[in-house]
Short mmCIF file of C-alpha atoms in Angstrom, two decimals:
data_model
loop_
_atom_site.label_atom_id
_atom_site.label_comp_id
_atom_site.label_asym_id
_atom_site.label_seq_id
_atom_site.Cartn_x
_atom_site.Cartn_y
_atom_site.Cartn_z
CA UNK A 1 0.56 -45.26 -17.97
CA UNK A 2 0.56 -44.56 -21.72
CA UNK A 3 0.66 -41.13 -23.29
CA UNK A 4 -2.75 -39.46 -23.26
CA UNK A 5 -4.16 -41.55 -20.42
CA UNK A 6 -5.11 -40.05 -17.07
CA UNK A 7 -2.70 -40.89 -14.25
CA UNK A 8 -3.76 -43.88 -12.19
CA UNK A 9 -4.59 -43.50 -8.49
CA UNK A 10 -1.59 -43.76 -6.16
CA UNK A 11 -1.05 -44.12 -2.41
CA UNK A 12 1.83 -42.20 -0.84
CA UNK A 13 3.28 -42.67 2.66
CA UNK A 14 2.94 -39.31 4.35
CA UNK A 15 3.07 -37.09 7.41
CA UNK A 16 0.44 -34.45 8.04
CA UNK A 17 1.41 -31.15 9.66
CA UNK A 18 0.48 -27.51 10.12
CA UNK A 19 2.52 -24.31 10.02
CA UNK A 20 0.91 -20.90 10.17
CA UNK A 21 -2.40 -21.30 8.33
CA UNK A 22 -1.05 -23.96 5.95
CA UNK A 23 -1.89 -27.65 6.25
CA UNK A 24 0.72 -29.72 4.44
CA UNK A 25 1.52 -33.36 3.71
CA UNK A 26 5.10 -34.64 3.50
CA UNK A 27 5.15 -37.63 1.15
CA UNK A 28 7.63 -39.87 -0.66
CA UNK A 29 7.46 -40.11 -4.46
CA UNK A 30 9.64 -41.98 -6.92
CA UNK A 31 11.27 -39.90 -9.64
CA UNK A 32 9.28 -41.30 -12.55
CA UNK A 33 5.96 -40.55 -10.85
CA UNK A 34 7.13 -37.09 -9.85
CA UNK A 35 8.30 -36.29 -13.39
CA UNK A 36 5.04 -37.51 -14.92
CA UNK A 37 2.56 -35.90 -12.53
CA UNK A 38 4.11 -32.66 -11.28
CA UNK A 39 4.35 -29.64 -13.56
CA UNK A 40 5.83 -26.15 -13.41
CA UNK A 41 4.02 -23.25 -11.75
CA UNK A 42 2.74 -21.93 -15.05
CA UNK A 43 -0.98 -21.79 -14.29
CA UNK A 44 -0.82 -18.76 -12.02
CA UNK A 45 -1.74 -16.06 -14.58
CA UNK A 46 -4.46 -15.31 -17.09
CA UNK A 47 -1.82 -14.22 -19.61
CA UNK A 48 -0.29 -17.21 -21.38
CA UNK A 49 2.90 -15.22 -21.99
CA UNK A 50 3.29 -14.47 -18.28
CA UNK A 51 2.85 -18.18 -17.59
CA UNK A 52 5.44 -19.12 -20.20
CA UNK A 53 7.98 -16.86 -18.46
CA UNK A 54 8.25 -19.40 -15.65
CA UNK A 55 8.93 -22.42 -17.81
CA UNK A 56 11.49 -20.60 -19.97
CA UNK A 57 13.56 -19.80 -16.88
CA UNK A 58 13.85 -23.51 -16.14
CA UNK A 59 15.03 -24.60 -19.57
CA UNK A 60 18.56 -23.47 -18.87
CA UNK A 61 21.87 -24.79 -17.68
CA UNK A 62 20.85 -25.67 -14.12
CA UNK A 63 18.38 -28.37 -15.19
CA UNK A 64 21.16 -30.08 -17.15
CA UNK A 65 23.52 -29.87 -14.19
CA UNK A 66 20.89 -31.36 -11.87
CA UNK A 67 20.14 -34.17 -14.33
CA UNK A 68 23.85 -35.03 -14.51
CA UNK A 69 24.02 -34.99 -10.71
CA UNK A 70 21.17 -37.51 -10.54
CA UNK A 71 22.69 -39.72 -13.20
CA UNK A 72 26.30 -39.74 -12.04
CA UNK A 73 26.46 -39.24 -8.27
CA UNK A 74 25.84 -42.27 -6.04
CA UNK A 75 25.68 -39.93 -3.02
CA UNK A 76 22.85 -37.86 -4.55
CA UNK A 77 20.24 -36.44 -2.18
CA UNK A 78 17.52 -33.80 -2.53
CA UNK A 79 15.61 -31.82 0.05
CA UNK A 80 11.83 -31.66 -0.28
CA UNK A 81 10.05 -30.13 -3.23
CA UNK A 82 6.95 -28.11 -2.38
CA UNK A 83 4.02 -28.88 -4.66
CA UNK A 84 0.61 -27.21 -4.86
CA UNK A 85 -2.41 -29.41 -5.58
CA UNK A 86 -5.92 -28.55 -6.72
CA UNK A 87 -8.81 -30.45 -8.22
CA UNK A 88 -9.14 -34.21 -8.15
CA UNK A 89 -9.76 -36.15 -4.95
CA UNK A 90 -6.74 -36.19 -2.61
CA UNK A 91 -7.61 -37.95 0.63
CA UNK A 92 -5.77 -38.29 3.93
CA UNK A 93 -5.84 -41.61 5.77
CA UNK A 94 -4.41 -41.47 9.29
CA UNK A 95 -3.08 -44.57 11.01
CA UNK A 96 -5.27 -45.65 13.89
CA UNK A 97 -3.05 -48.25 15.51
CA UNK A 98 0.68 -49.02 15.60
CA UNK A 99 2.56 -51.56 17.67
CA UNK A 100 6.23 -52.20 18.39
CA UNK A 101 7.69 -55.39 16.95
CA UNK A 102 10.14 -55.73 19.85
CA UNK A 103 9.29 -56.75 23.38
CA UNK A 104 9.47 -53.18 24.68
CA UNK A 105 6.33 -51.18 23.92
CA UNK A 106 8.21 -48.10 22.69
CA UNK A 107 5.15 -46.76 20.87
CA UNK A 108 2.68 -47.19 23.69
CA UNK A 109 2.97 -43.59 24.81
CA UNK A 110 2.12 -42.03 21.41
CA UNK A 111 -0.43 -39.25 21.73
CA UNK A 112 -3.56 -39.14 19.61
CA UNK A 113 -2.27 -36.04 17.77
CA UNK A 114 0.93 -37.88 16.85
CA UNK A 115 -1.01 -40.87 15.60
CA UNK A 116 -3.22 -38.65 13.45
CA UNK A 117 -0.17 -37.06 11.81
CA UNK A 118 1.08 -40.36 10.35
CA UNK A 119 -0.66 -42.08 7.47
CA UNK A 120 -1.16 -42.18 3.72
CA UNK A 121 -2.20 -39.62 1.10
CA UNK A 122 -4.16 -40.95 -1.87
CA UNK A 123 -4.23 -39.11 -5.20
CA UNK A 124 -6.93 -40.07 -7.68
CA UNK A 125 -4.95 -38.96 -10.73
CA UNK A 126 -7.25 -36.07 -11.60
CA UNK A 127 -5.36 -33.55 -9.46
CA UNK A 128 -3.32 -30.74 -10.99
CA UNK A 129 0.08 -30.63 -9.33
CA UNK A 130 2.68 -27.90 -9.82
CA UNK A 131 5.95 -27.14 -8.04
CA UNK A 132 6.20 -23.98 -5.96
CA UNK A 133 9.71 -24.62 -4.64
CA UNK A 134 12.24 -26.88 -6.34
CA UNK A 135 11.34 -26.12 -9.93
CA UNK A 136 14.94 -26.44 -11.12
CA UNK A 137 15.16 -29.78 -9.34
CA UNK A 138 11.93 -30.81 -11.04
CA UNK A 139 13.34 -29.76 -14.42
CA UNK A 140 16.46 -31.84 -13.73
CA UNK A 141 14.34 -34.82 -12.68
CA UNK A 142 12.23 -34.57 -15.85
CA UNK A 143 15.41 -34.43 -17.89
CA UNK A 144 16.97 -37.42 -16.13
CA UNK A 145 14.03 -39.81 -15.89
CA UNK A 146 14.48 -41.87 -19.04
CA UNK A 147 15.90 -45.02 -17.53
CA UNK A 148 19.10 -43.26 -16.46
CA UNK A 149 18.29 -43.10 -12.75
CA UNK A 150 17.56 -46.20 -10.65
CA UNK A 151 13.84 -46.74 -10.06
CA UNK A 152 14.47 -47.07 -6.34
CA UNK A 153 15.17 -43.34 -6.00
CA UNK A 154 12.46 -41.51 -4.07
CA UNK A 155 12.34 -37.87 -3.03
CA UNK A 156 10.41 -36.05 -0.30
CA UNK A 157 7.53 -33.93 -1.58
CA UNK A 158 5.52 -31.50 0.52
CA UNK A 159 1.97 -31.03 -0.79
CA UNK A 160 0.03 -27.85 0.01
CA UNK A 161 -3.56 -27.17 -1.07
CA UNK A 162 -4.25 -24.56 -3.74
CA UNK A 163 -7.60 -22.94 -4.50
CA UNK A 164 -8.09 -21.91 -8.12
CA UNK A 165 -9.67 -18.56 -7.27
CA UNK A 166 -8.32 -15.01 -7.45
CA UNK A 167 -7.53 -15.07 -3.73
CA UNK A 168 -6.13 -18.59 -4.01
CA UNK A 169 -3.85 -17.53 -6.87
CA UNK A 170 -2.55 -14.58 -4.85
CA UNK A 171 -1.96 -16.79 -1.81
CA UNK A 172 -0.08 -19.40 -3.84
CA UNK A 173 2.00 -16.82 -5.75
CA UNK A 174 2.96 -15.20 -2.45
CA UNK A 175 4.06 -18.56 -1.07
CA UNK A 176 6.09 -19.17 -4.24
CA UNK A 177 8.06 -15.93 -3.97
CA UNK A 178 8.41 -16.20 -0.17
CA UNK A 179 9.94 -19.65 -0.52
CA UNK A 180 12.29 -18.55 -3.26
CA UNK A 181 13.25 -15.28 -1.59
CA UNK A 182 14.34 -17.08 1.53
CA UNK A 183 16.18 -19.77 -0.43
CA UNK A 184 18.05 -17.65 -2.93
CA UNK A 185 17.68 -14.36 -4.72
CA UNK A 186 14.75 -14.31 -7.14
CA UNK A 187 15.58 -12.90 -10.58
CA UNK A 188 13.82 -9.71 -11.76
CA UNK A 189 12.02 -11.91 -14.29
CA UNK A 190 10.76 -14.19 -11.50
CA UNK A 191 9.68 -11.26 -9.34
CA UNK A 192 7.67 -9.75 -12.19
CA UNK A 193 6.04 -13.08 -12.93
CA UNK A 194 5.05 -14.10 -9.42
CA UNK A 195 5.62 -11.59 -6.61
CA UNK A 196 2.40 -10.81 -4.74
CA UNK A 197 3.82 -7.95 -2.64
CA UNK A 198 5.95 -5.92 -5.08
CA UNK A 199 3.73 -3.10 -6.35
CA UNK A 200 5.70 -2.67 -9.59
CA UNK A 201 5.46 -6.39 -10.40
CA UNK A 202 1.73 -6.42 -9.67
CA UNK A 203 1.23 -3.35 -11.85
CA UNK A 204 3.24 -4.75 -14.76
CA UNK A 205 1.13 -7.90 -14.70
CA UNK A 206 -2.07 -5.84 -14.47
CA UNK A 207 -1.07 -3.70 -17.46
CA UNK A 208 -0.42 -6.79 -19.55
CA UNK A 209 -3.44 -8.79 -18.38
CA UNK A 210 -5.99 -5.99 -18.45
CA UNK A 211 -4.72 -3.64 -21.19
CA UNK A 212 -4.01 -5.79 -24.26
CA UNK A 213 -4.68 -2.79 -26.50
CA UNK A 214 -1.44 -1.18 -25.30
CA UNK A 215 0.61 -3.98 -23.75
CA UNK A 216 -0.66 -7.22 -25.26
CA UNK A 217 0.78 -9.45 -27.95
CA UNK A 218 4.39 -8.64 -28.79
CA UNK A 219 4.19 -4.99 -27.71
CA UNK A 220 6.30 -5.77 -24.62
CA UNK A 221 9.28 -8.13 -25.03
CA UNK A 222 9.23 -10.89 -22.41
CA UNK A 223 12.96 -10.87 -21.69
CA UNK A 224 14.85 -11.17 -18.42
CA UNK A 225 16.85 -8.00 -19.04
CA UNK A 226 16.32 -4.33 -19.75
CA UNK A 227 18.38 -4.62 -22.92
CA UNK A 228 16.53 -4.96 -26.21
CA UNK A 229 18.01 -7.34 -28.80
CA UNK A 230 18.22 -6.14 -32.38
CA UNK A 231 15.80 -8.88 -33.45
CA UNK A 232 12.82 -7.61 -31.40
CA UNK A 233 11.18 -5.19 -33.82
CA UNK A 234 7.59 -5.57 -32.62
CA UNK A 235 8.24 -4.45 -29.03
CA UNK A 236 8.55 -0.97 -27.58
CA UNK A 237 10.56 -2.16 -24.59
CA UNK A 238 11.17 -5.19 -22.35
CA UNK A 239 9.07 -6.32 -19.42
CA UNK A 240 12.01 -5.73 -17.05
CA UNK A 241 12.42 -2.18 -18.36
CA UNK A 242 8.68 -1.61 -17.90
CA UNK A 243 9.15 -2.67 -14.27
CA UNK A 244 12.11 -0.26 -13.90
CA UNK A 245 10.10 2.59 -15.43
CA UNK A 246 7.30 2.07 -12.92
CA UNK A 247 9.81 1.82 -10.08
CA UNK A 248 11.24 5.21 -11.07
CA UNK A 249 7.86 6.84 -11.49
CA UNK A 250 6.17 5.44 -8.38
CA UNK A 251 9.12 6.33 -6.14
CA UNK A 252 10.10 9.72 -7.61
CA UNK A 253 7.04 11.41 -9.12
CA UNK A 254 5.28 13.82 -6.79
CA UNK A 255 1.93 12.09 -6.45
CA UNK A 256 -0.15 11.09 -3.40
CA UNK A 257 1.08 7.53 -4.03
CA UNK A 258 4.79 8.32 -3.83
CA UNK A 259 6.69 5.82 -1.65
CA UNK A 260 10.23 4.55 -1.31
CA UNK A 261 11.22 1.54 -3.40
CA UNK A 262 11.59 -0.49 -0.21
CA UNK A 263 8.02 0.33 0.85
CA UNK A 264 6.71 -0.46 -2.63
CA UNK A 265 8.27 -3.90 -2.44
CA UNK A 266 6.75 -4.77 0.95
CA UNK A 267 3.19 -4.95 -0.25
CA UNK A 268 0.01 -2.92 0.16
CA UNK A 269 -3.60 -3.75 0.96
CA UNK A 270 -5.15 -5.18 -2.16
CA UNK A 271 -7.74 -2.43 -2.50
CA UNK A 272 -4.97 0.22 -2.63
CA UNK A 273 -3.28 -1.36 -5.63
CA UNK A 274 -5.93 -0.10 -8.05
CA UNK A 275 -4.63 3.43 -7.50
CA UNK A 276 -1.19 2.36 -8.74
CA UNK A 277 -2.72 0.56 -11.71
CA UNK A 278 -4.62 3.75 -12.60
CA UNK A 279 -1.48 5.88 -12.15
CA UNK A 280 0.53 3.61 -14.46
CA UNK A 281 -2.14 3.64 -17.14
CA UNK A 282 -2.43 7.42 -16.77
CA UNK A 283 1.33 7.78 -17.27
CA UNK A 284 1.24 5.87 -20.55
CA UNK A 285 -1.90 7.65 -21.72
CA UNK A 286 -0.09 10.96 -21.19
CA UNK A 287 3.00 9.63 -22.98
CA UNK A 288 0.77 8.78 -25.93
CA UNK A 289 -0.66 12.28 -25.96
CA UNK A 290 2.70 14.00 -25.50
CA UNK A 291 4.84 12.03 -27.96
CA UNK A 292 3.39 11.43 -31.45
CA UNK A 293 5.76 8.52 -32.12
CA UNK A 294 4.46 6.68 -29.04
CA UNK A 295 0.88 7.37 -30.11
CA UNK A 296 1.77 5.85 -33.48
CA UNK A 297 3.15 2.76 -31.77
CA UNK A 298 0.28 2.18 -29.33
CA UNK A 299 -2.38 2.78 -31.99
CA UNK A 300 -0.80 0.49 -34.58
CA UNK A 301 -2.31 -2.95 -35.17
CA UNK A 302 1.03 -4.09 -36.59
CA UNK A 303 3.76 -2.51 -34.46
CA UNK A 304 6.78 -3.90 -36.33
CA UNK A 305 6.92 -1.24 -39.11
CA UNK A 306 6.67 1.48 -36.46
CA UNK A 307 9.45 0.05 -34.32
CA UNK A 308 11.69 -0.60 -37.34
CA UNK A 309 11.31 3.03 -38.32
CA UNK A 310 12.26 4.39 -34.89
CA UNK A 311 14.47 1.79 -33.15
CA UNK A 312 17.83 3.22 -34.33
CA UNK A 313 16.66 6.80 -34.58
CA UNK A 314 14.51 7.70 -31.58
CA UNK A 315 15.61 7.51 -27.94
CA UNK A 316 12.09 6.55 -26.80
CA UNK A 317 12.41 3.25 -28.65
CA UNK A 318 15.50 2.29 -26.69
CA UNK A 319 14.93 1.05 -23.10
CA UNK A 320 17.54 3.41 -21.65
CA UNK A 321 16.06 6.37 -23.51
CA UNK A 322 12.46 5.67 -22.50
CA UNK A 323 13.58 5.19 -18.90
CA UNK A 324 15.44 8.52 -19.02
CA UNK A 325 12.40 10.42 -20.29
CA UNK A 326 10.20 8.96 -17.55
CA UNK A 327 12.83 9.97 -14.98
CA UNK A 328 12.73 13.54 -16.37
CA UNK A 329 8.93 13.58 -16.20
CA UNK A 330 8.97 12.25 -12.63
CA UNK A 331 11.35 15.05 -11.63
CA UNK A 332 9.24 17.71 -13.35
CA UNK A 333 6.14 16.67 -11.37
CA UNK A 334 7.79 18.31 -8.36
CA UNK A 335 6.63 21.64 -9.79
CA UNK A 336 3.81 20.82 -12.26
CA UNK A 337 1.10 18.25 -12.95
CA UNK A 338 1.71 15.17 -15.04
CA UNK A 339 0.30 16.45 -18.38
CA UNK A 340 2.42 19.60 -18.07
CA UNK A 341 5.50 17.56 -17.16
CA UNK A 342 5.05 15.38 -20.24
CA UNK A 343 4.58 18.46 -22.42
CA UNK A 344 7.74 20.01 -20.97
CA UNK A 345 9.74 16.82 -21.57
CA UNK A 346 8.41 16.84 -25.13
CA UNK A 347 10.61 19.86 -25.84
CA UNK A 348 13.72 17.68 -25.55
CA UNK A 349 15.32 16.14 -28.63
CA UNK A 350 14.61 12.45 -29.17
CA UNK A 351 16.97 11.79 -32.05
CA UNK A 352 19.75 9.40 -31.10
CA UNK A 353 22.08 11.43 -33.30
CA UNK A 354 21.41 14.59 -31.26
CA UNK A 355 23.13 15.64 -28.03
CA UNK A 356 23.26 14.40 -25.35
CA UNK A 357 22.34 10.94 -26.72
CA UNK A 358 24.80 10.97 -29.61
CA UNK A 359 27.89 11.37 -27.46
CA UNK A 360 26.89 9.84 -24.12
CA UNK A 361 24.44 7.03 -24.89
CA UNK A 362 24.42 6.12 -28.58
CA UNK A 363 27.17 4.65 -30.74
CA UNK A 364 26.06 5.50 -34.28
CA UNK A 365 28.85 3.42 -35.85
CA UNK A 366 27.71 0.16 -34.24
CA UNK A 367 24.05 1.16 -33.78
CA UNK A 368 24.25 0.13 -30.14
CA UNK A 369 23.88 1.69 -26.70
CA UNK A 370 27.09 2.67 -24.94
CA UNK A 371 27.76 2.00 -21.28
CA UNK A 372 26.94 5.25 -19.46
CA UNK A 373 25.69 6.67 -16.16
CA UNK A 374 21.93 7.19 -16.18
CA UNK A 375 22.23 10.00 -13.62
CA UNK A 376 24.51 11.95 -15.97
CA UNK A 377 22.00 11.66 -18.82
CA UNK A 378 19.18 12.76 -16.52
CA UNK A 379 21.19 15.76 -15.31
CA UNK A 380 22.01 16.76 -18.89
CA UNK A 381 18.35 16.57 -19.97
CA UNK A 382 17.22 18.63 -16.97
CA UNK A 383 19.99 21.14 -17.71
CA UNK A 384 18.61 21.48 -21.25
CA UNK A 385 15.18 22.25 -19.76
CA UNK A 386 16.66 25.01 -17.61
CA UNK A 387 16.37 23.00 -14.40
CA UNK A 388 19.98 22.18 -13.51
CA UNK A 389 20.53 19.83 -10.57
CA UNK A 390 24.22 20.65 -10.09
CA UNK A 391 26.75 23.34 -10.98
CA UNK A 392 27.50 23.63 -14.70
CA UNK A 393 31.23 23.12 -14.26
CA UNK A 394 30.63 19.93 -12.26
CA UNK A 395 28.19 18.55 -14.85
CA UNK A 396 30.54 19.47 -17.69
CA UNK A 397 33.43 17.71 -15.96
CA UNK A 398 31.35 14.55 -15.53
CA UNK A 399 30.12 14.72 -19.14
CA UNK A 400 33.65 15.06 -20.52
CA UNK A 401 34.97 12.31 -18.26
CA UNK A 402 32.30 9.79 -19.25
CA UNK A 403 32.60 10.47 -22.97
CA UNK A 404 36.39 10.76 -22.84
CA UNK A 405 36.52 14.09 -24.67
CA UNK A 406 37.91 17.19 -22.93
CA UNK A 407 36.64 19.48 -25.72
CA UNK A 408 32.94 18.76 -25.16
CA UNK A 409 30.54 21.52 -24.18
CA UNK A 410 27.19 21.08 -22.48
CA UNK A 411 24.19 20.66 -24.79
CA UNK A 412 22.33 23.89 -25.52
CA UNK A 413 19.13 24.55 -23.54
CA UNK A 414 15.89 24.01 -25.42
CA UNK A 415 13.92 26.66 -23.51
#
């Protein structure tokens, strides 16, 4: 097959089985065919940037390690990759008759169901195939298949059908995260990209897919960490920090939707999710109204000048600072509505050179965030609003201990 040509039809030896409501086919594929035909699970989102998150996670050290394993280890062996297929014309051909070569008819007692589960799967070449489980192995195979691995190597591949509809996408994404959750811990980045049960992940994706005016383009940094690199001057915060902000707000704000983090991760009926989407959008609409610098950011066509002006000056433009303000607002909703809570939080200083940020969170000399306890910052901000959560002497002791300065005094109240 030359570059640019459609794959040719192939016939794969296979077993057909069922588990739950999935019909699957266990086939054998050689590495070259697998590398050429199977792709990463990057077609599961409308947002191209969300799709690219998946592939970027694979272009890391593990693919190199797997490629070296394939190239250097004679005792190499893989378990099955799970691959979704849609489009094209896959066909199942069951065997109708088998006979023993030996004198004993060992296969004479095979049931009809057993016979129908053994056969061949034909792929026309027009199918779209992408890995749901074994993506790092696939990346290693793609890296190794350049004549370095013997052509006799074949691997087991389990094919499952995928429907390219909204419900089909949800079903396939859920299978992806279920497989990976049971195999090994899924990274926060992976959960945000693919989890079909986690309410925060679903809401983050909804905000990005359906609200490009506020969250599209480079406005949110697609990074696998809450930390914001110095080079990202177009983004307000990272996608992982956006997830953490929603986790704080959904689990702590006094709203009819308040649930524990554990419950929010277990999934909700699909028709209930719209309420969380609306709540998240409402939160950011109120943040726009309550903080002029955030309004400036969200209304800007070119966000980079705005971020450059605030990144090393305003706590809201640091992930830890924005997260702290949302935590304050969530706490204030225990005694007031959301607009009032945002207005109350707006009384707090935002300058990184002001207390409590200057001493606890911000290192002005290096222009970086210090390591600190988020609960201490939250308690200090609530103290400044006249809503202390612990005795003053206890908070002062913690503040002095974390900063390493026994002469510190608590920040002055702003009300």
